[in-house]
Amino acid sequence: MAEAFIPVAQDQFSCPVCLDLLKDPVAIPCGHSYCKVCINDCWDQEDEKGVYSCPQCRDTFTPRPILRRNNMLAEVVEKLKTEVQAASPAHCYAGPGDVECDFCTGRKHKAVKSCLICLTSFCETHLKPHLELPALKNHTLLEASSQLKEKICSQHDKLMEIYCRTDQTCICSLCMLDNHKGHDAVSLSAEITEKQRELKEEQLKSQQRIQEKQKKVQELKQAVNMIKSRAQTAVEDNFCYLTLDPNTTHHYLHLSEKNRVVTYNVRQSYSDHPERFDSYIQVLCKESVCGRCYWEVEWSGVGGVYISVSYKEIKRKGAGRKCGFGRNSQSWTLCCSSSFSLSITMTLKLSSEFHHPPE
């Protein structure tokens, strides 16, 4: 028994969710068909509501319908897949970027060849006369192109297959006997090959330059890291913690963490000592320093803090200027707060009044 052939469109057997040919097709109560995986994914998102709907017609179902495979539809889809895969690409319709057949009406097929004599492009069906009729067999055919007129010499109506290096333009064979006689010329294909070679060389050179720059950047990074490492090592080699002297600590200052932290606090029950500040709320370090150095100090609080450098000979007793840091020629102080910092140097005198600290 002969089979009847009924042409169908591929989109008739496409899933409305994934837009691809149906895979493991199932029909739901409203009659629409979906891939089993696609409709299950849709309904999984509706589990909380307990009401399930068709993505196309929006019909609702309660409870969730049981899905059964549509075997007949699955066979039709498989046959359609086989036919689509077996179809020659030359019979495909023209898409974006394709050259269309000039003889097709309605939806145009993709062109496979273009004729330089007819200045027309043909699909495989409409190309047959050029392959079979003696009068058309001598026409020049080339790969389908949408720029046929640009390949034809406007003066001689011949294909431009030569490149004139003297004038840097494409010409035909008759141009060589006329305006371009005696010029440096090569075949167009040879010039294309040469330009491609030059482009490849330039790309290689550019890549090499990029690699050289990247190498230099890496070397600079390594040099910077080495300098940082050396600087850190130099700091660590000469780094030491300073400890605060309990004998100089004012009664309202509290020392902690092995005498490395001082806190402004309630009055402490320190014993009297000749080295203790009794008026200015200050404290000295035990260690003495000389030469070039710097300090790192961490502080916190609302009222701010005074960080000072002083000679050991600074006075300790009384409220006079000779006892306060930054108020005499024996000291310098930096006033720090959360909103500003102020260096008090107006009383610091670099003169013979200074006495070098004992070695």
XYZ file of C-alpha atoms in Angstrom:
359
model
C 0.000 0.000 0.000
C 1.449 3.370 -1.003
C 1.976 5.984 1.662
C 0.331 9.370 1.191
C 2.780 12.283 1.539
C 1.390 15.262 3.399
C 3.837 18.166 3.739
C 4.092 19.489 7.290
C 5.957 22.354 8.889
C 8.621 21.515 11.446
C 7.224 24.008 13.965
C 4.017 21.921 14.183
C 6.038 19.351 16.124
C 8.055 21.781 18.245
C 7.698 22.059 22.011
C 6.189 25.462 22.965
C 8.568 25.634 25.947
C 12.015 24.766 24.535
C 11.032 25.512 20.874
C 12.899 22.376 19.739
C 11.440 19.212 18.216
C 9.454 17.288 20.813
C 11.479 14.883 22.943
C 9.530 12.083 24.655
C 6.231 13.892 23.776
C 3.277 13.857 26.169
C -0.233 15.318 25.793
C -1.954 17.106 28.677
C -5.767 17.205 29.261
C -6.316 20.387 27.185
C -4.811 18.648 24.127
C -1.496 20.474 23.830
C 1.733 18.479 23.625
C 5.092 19.117 25.297
C 8.411 17.457 25.993
C 7.928 15.441 29.153
C 10.880 17.147 30.841
C 9.684 20.649 29.870
C 6.115 20.326 31.184
C 7.343 18.637 34.370
C 9.729 21.553 34.985
C 6.850 24.010 34.522
C 4.564 22.131 36.876
C 7.289 21.652 39.508
C 7.228 25.443 39.925
C 3.461 25.319 40.582
C 3.600 22.615 43.278
C 3.168 25.142 46.100
C -0.112 26.461 44.628
C -1.423 22.966 43.908
C -2.976 24.227 40.646
C -1.302 23.288 37.356
C -1.750 25.132 34.060
C -1.037 24.775 30.354
C 1.725 27.228 29.274
C -0.174 27.834 26.009
C -3.908 28.098 26.705
C -3.623 28.608 30.503
C -6.225 25.911 31.269
C -5.824 24.765 34.880
C -5.868 21.243 36.292
C -6.286 19.864 39.800
C -4.780 17.536 40.898
C -1.528 17.298 38.884
C -2.283 15.252 35.734
C -0.500 11.957 35.163
C 1.626 12.178 31.991
C 1.676 9.360 29.439
C 3.953 9.157 26.413
C 2.248 9.784 23.046
C 3.824 6.937 21.053
C 2.237 7.859 17.708
C 3.410 11.468 17.961
C 6.872 10.287 19.012
C 7.157 8.150 15.835
C 6.135 11.084 13.620
C 8.701 13.354 15.283
C 11.469 10.759 14.880
C 10.640 10.402 11.180
C 10.669 14.179 10.775
C 14.071 14.352 12.473
C 15.431 11.771 10.035
C 14.120 13.714 7.028
C 15.570 16.991 8.300
C 18.981 15.415 8.896
C 18.956 13.774 5.457
C 18.055 16.996 3.641
C 20.932 18.596 1.721
C 22.093 21.993 3.041
C 21.664 23.332 -0.503
C 17.892 22.948 -0.151
C 17.731 25.036 2.998
C 16.014 28.385 2.969
C 18.243 31.448 3.002
C 18.889 32.850 6.436
C 20.635 35.960 7.727
C 23.938 36.433 5.911
C 23.099 33.908 3.151
C 22.897 34.791 -0.546
C 19.328 34.348 -1.815
C 18.357 32.713 -5.086
C 17.184 35.445 -7.483
C 14.748 33.085 -9.274
C 12.879 31.777 -6.214
C 9.485 33.288 -5.472
C 7.983 33.558 -2.006
C 10.392 32.265 0.615
C 13.749 32.161 -1.165
C 16.235 29.306 -1.009
C 19.928 29.740 -0.360
C 21.990 30.292 -3.516
C 24.821 27.847 -4.288
C 26.336 29.558 -7.343
C 26.426 32.972 -9.006
C 26.806 33.624 -12.747
C 29.086 36.463 -13.861
C 27.399 36.659 -17.256
C 23.828 36.735 -15.978
C 24.846 38.612 -12.796
C 22.388 36.349 -10.993
C 22.562 33.889 -8.093
C 20.881 30.456 -8.237
C 19.776 27.786 -5.784
C 20.482 24.162 -6.714
C 17.139 23.764 -8.510
C 17.406 26.915 -10.624
C 21.094 26.259 -11.379
C 20.286 23.149 -13.451
C 19.791 25.025 -16.790
C 23.356 26.399 -16.508
C 24.642 22.863 -16.052
C 22.536 21.210 -18.778
C 21.831 23.715 -21.601
C 24.713 24.111 -24.119
C 24.045 27.844 -24.500
C 24.580 28.424 -20.770
C 27.384 25.955 -20.093
C 30.082 28.470 -21.105
C 28.895 31.021 -18.513
C 31.351 31.681 -15.693
C 30.069 30.351 -12.375
C 31.564 31.110 -8.953
C 30.613 30.647 -5.324
C 27.410 32.448 -4.402
C 28.087 36.142 -3.859
C 25.896 39.154 -3.137
C 28.489 41.520 -4.646
C 28.623 40.286 -8.216
C 28.771 43.715 -9.840
C 31.808 44.633 -7.778
C 33.682 41.662 -9.289
C 33.024 42.798 -12.867
C 35.184 45.377 -14.657
C 32.938 48.350 -15.413
C 34.924 49.127 -18.588
C 35.208 45.675 -20.177
C 32.426 43.660 -18.440
C 34.917 40.934 -17.572
C 35.733 39.273 -14.260
C 38.476 41.111 -12.383
C 40.981 38.350 -11.658
C 44.181 40.435 -11.597
C 45.574 42.793 -8.945
C 47.598 45.798 -10.126
C 50.209 46.512 -7.443
C 51.232 49.735 -9.155
C 47.766 51.271 -8.798
C 46.666 48.960 -5.944
C 43.376 47.975 -7.581
C 41.652 44.927 -9.089
C 41.548 44.763 -12.906
C 40.525 42.375 -15.701
C 42.751 40.819 -18.376
C 41.838 43.502 -20.953
C 42.893 46.265 -18.553
C 46.431 44.830 -18.753
C 46.473 45.727 -22.440
C 45.091 49.216 -21.883
C 45.490 51.601 -18.925
C 47.584 49.178 -16.843
C 49.985 48.077 -19.566
C 53.479 47.460 -18.150
C 52.313 47.736 -14.517
C 53.380 45.358 -11.758
C 50.461 42.905 -11.642
C 49.753 39.460 -10.210
C 46.753 37.177 -10.056
C 44.149 38.179 -7.484
C 44.476 34.839 -5.698
C 48.264 35.313 -5.412
C 47.792 38.793 -3.950
C 45.235 37.500 -1.442
C 47.675 34.771 -0.390
C 50.456 37.356 -0.005
C 48.264 39.716 2.036
C 47.214 36.846 4.282
C 50.884 35.941 4.804
C 51.747 39.567 5.653
C 48.804 39.777 8.033
C 49.889 36.567 9.756
C 53.438 37.918 10.134
C 52.138 41.193 11.570
C 49.897 39.324 14.000
C 52.892 37.225 15.073
C 55.008 40.363 15.596
C 52.212 41.993 17.582
C 51.904 38.878 19.725
C 55.661 38.894 20.327
C 55.551 42.575 21.324
C 52.696 41.853 23.714
C 54.624 38.946 25.239
C 57.729 41.141 25.628
C 55.666 43.833 27.373
C 54.071 41.226 29.620
C 57.540 39.885 30.453
C 58.770 43.381 31.351
C 55.691 43.986 33.500
C 56.327 40.683 35.278
C 59.980 41.624 35.812
C 58.917 44.998 37.235
C 56.459 43.275 39.574
C 59.205 40.931 40.752
C 61.574 43.883 41.270
C 58.926 45.772 43.270
C 58.211 42.691 45.380
C 61.933 42.238 45.995
C 62.307 45.874 47.085
C 59.303 45.513 49.385
C 60.755 42.307 50.816
C 64.142 43.917 51.408
C 62.528 46.966 52.985
C 60.432 44.765 55.254
C 63.504 42.726 56.191
C 65.456 45.902 56.948
C 62.625 47.139 59.167
C 62.324 43.807 60.957
C 66.093 43.597 61.509
C 66.066 46.952 63.302
C 62.619 46.692 64.856
C 62.079 46.512 68.584
C 59.205 47.054 71.015
C 59.401 49.959 73.428
C 58.299 49.404 77.022
C 56.852 52.083 79.257
C 58.606 52.985 82.500
C 56.304 52.380 85.513
C 58.414 54.754 87.625
C 57.482 57.703 85.357
C 53.772 56.866 84.962
C 51.268 59.465 86.156
C 48.727 58.249 88.729
C 45.829 58.400 86.189
C 47.603 56.185 83.653
C 47.333 52.398 83.758
C 49.990 50.149 82.161
C 49.199 46.691 80.729
C 50.461 43.986 78.345
C 53.988 43.918 79.734
C 54.064 47.709 80.021
C 53.517 48.239 76.276
C 49.984 49.653 76.522
C 48.925 52.712 78.503
C 45.303 53.651 79.267
C 43.870 56.823 80.761
C 41.980 55.437 83.744
C 40.968 56.038 87.326
C 43.645 57.063 89.786
C 46.126 54.274 90.464
C 47.771 53.599 93.824
C 51.343 54.080 92.637
C 54.026 54.781 95.210
C 55.828 58.099 95.104
C 58.943 58.093 92.952
C 61.356 60.884 92.004
C 60.982 60.001 88.272
C 57.152 60.043 88.268
C 55.177 62.866 86.576
C 52.936 64.276 89.291
C 51.029 66.946 87.340
C 51.092 66.267 83.573
C 49.403 62.980 82.619
C 52.465 61.559 80.885
C 54.754 58.518 80.816
C 58.233 57.862 79.385
C 59.670 54.742 77.775
C 62.498 52.825 79.385
C 64.552 52.603 76.191
C 66.513 55.534 74.782
C 67.039 56.060 71.045
C 69.510 57.937 68.864
C 70.210 58.432 65.172
C 67.489 58.236 62.523
C 64.416 56.210 63.464
C 60.646 56.154 63.301
C 57.842 54.972 65.554
C 54.630 53.092 64.957
C 51.982 53.852 67.564
C 48.437 52.486 67.725
C 45.885 54.524 69.628
C 42.120 54.616 70.085
C 39.568 56.624 71.976
C 37.496 59.791 71.766
C 39.658 62.477 73.311
C 42.847 61.900 71.330
C 46.409 61.320 72.438
C 49.784 63.099 72.567
C 52.707 61.139 71.104
C 56.001 62.717 72.126
C 59.779 62.564 71.897
C 61.689 63.875 74.874
C 65.107 64.049 76.455
C 65.436 62.058 79.642
C 66.309 65.247 81.564
C 62.762 66.680 81.232
C 61.403 67.853 84.592
C 58.880 65.566 86.342
C 57.475 67.556 89.250
C 55.063 70.466 89.028
C 52.791 72.004 86.394
C 55.328 74.308 84.770
C 56.201 74.345 81.069
C 59.448 72.517 81.799
C 57.436 69.362 82.614
C 54.911 69.223 79.718
C 55.763 67.459 76.463
C 56.004 69.922 73.580
C 56.102 72.946 75.903
C 59.862 73.273 76.222
C 63.187 72.789 74.469
C 63.513 69.258 75.847
C 60.600 67.687 73.937
C 58.403 67.554 70.841
C 54.838 66.263 70.611
C 52.222 65.269 68.044
C 48.612 65.816 69.079
C 46.306 63.248 67.417
C 42.523 62.927 67.425
C 39.876 61.374 65.197
C 39.354 64.719 63.423
C 42.830 66.306 63.239
C 46.527 65.993 64.065
C 48.767 68.853 65.223
C 52.528 68.916 65.550
C 53.753 71.171 68.372
C 57.281 72.262 67.461
C 57.338 75.958 68.330
C 59.410 75.394 71.467
C 61.818 72.826 70.026
C 65.256 74.450 69.638
C 68.096 72.709 67.875
C 71.009 74.375 69.673
C 73.724 73.791 72.207
C 71.032 73.765 74.905
C 70.429 70.107 74.028
C 72.404 67.509 75.878
C 73.118 64.231 74.141
C 71.553 61.293 75.954
C 73.993 59.007 77.661
C 75.357 56.115 75.597
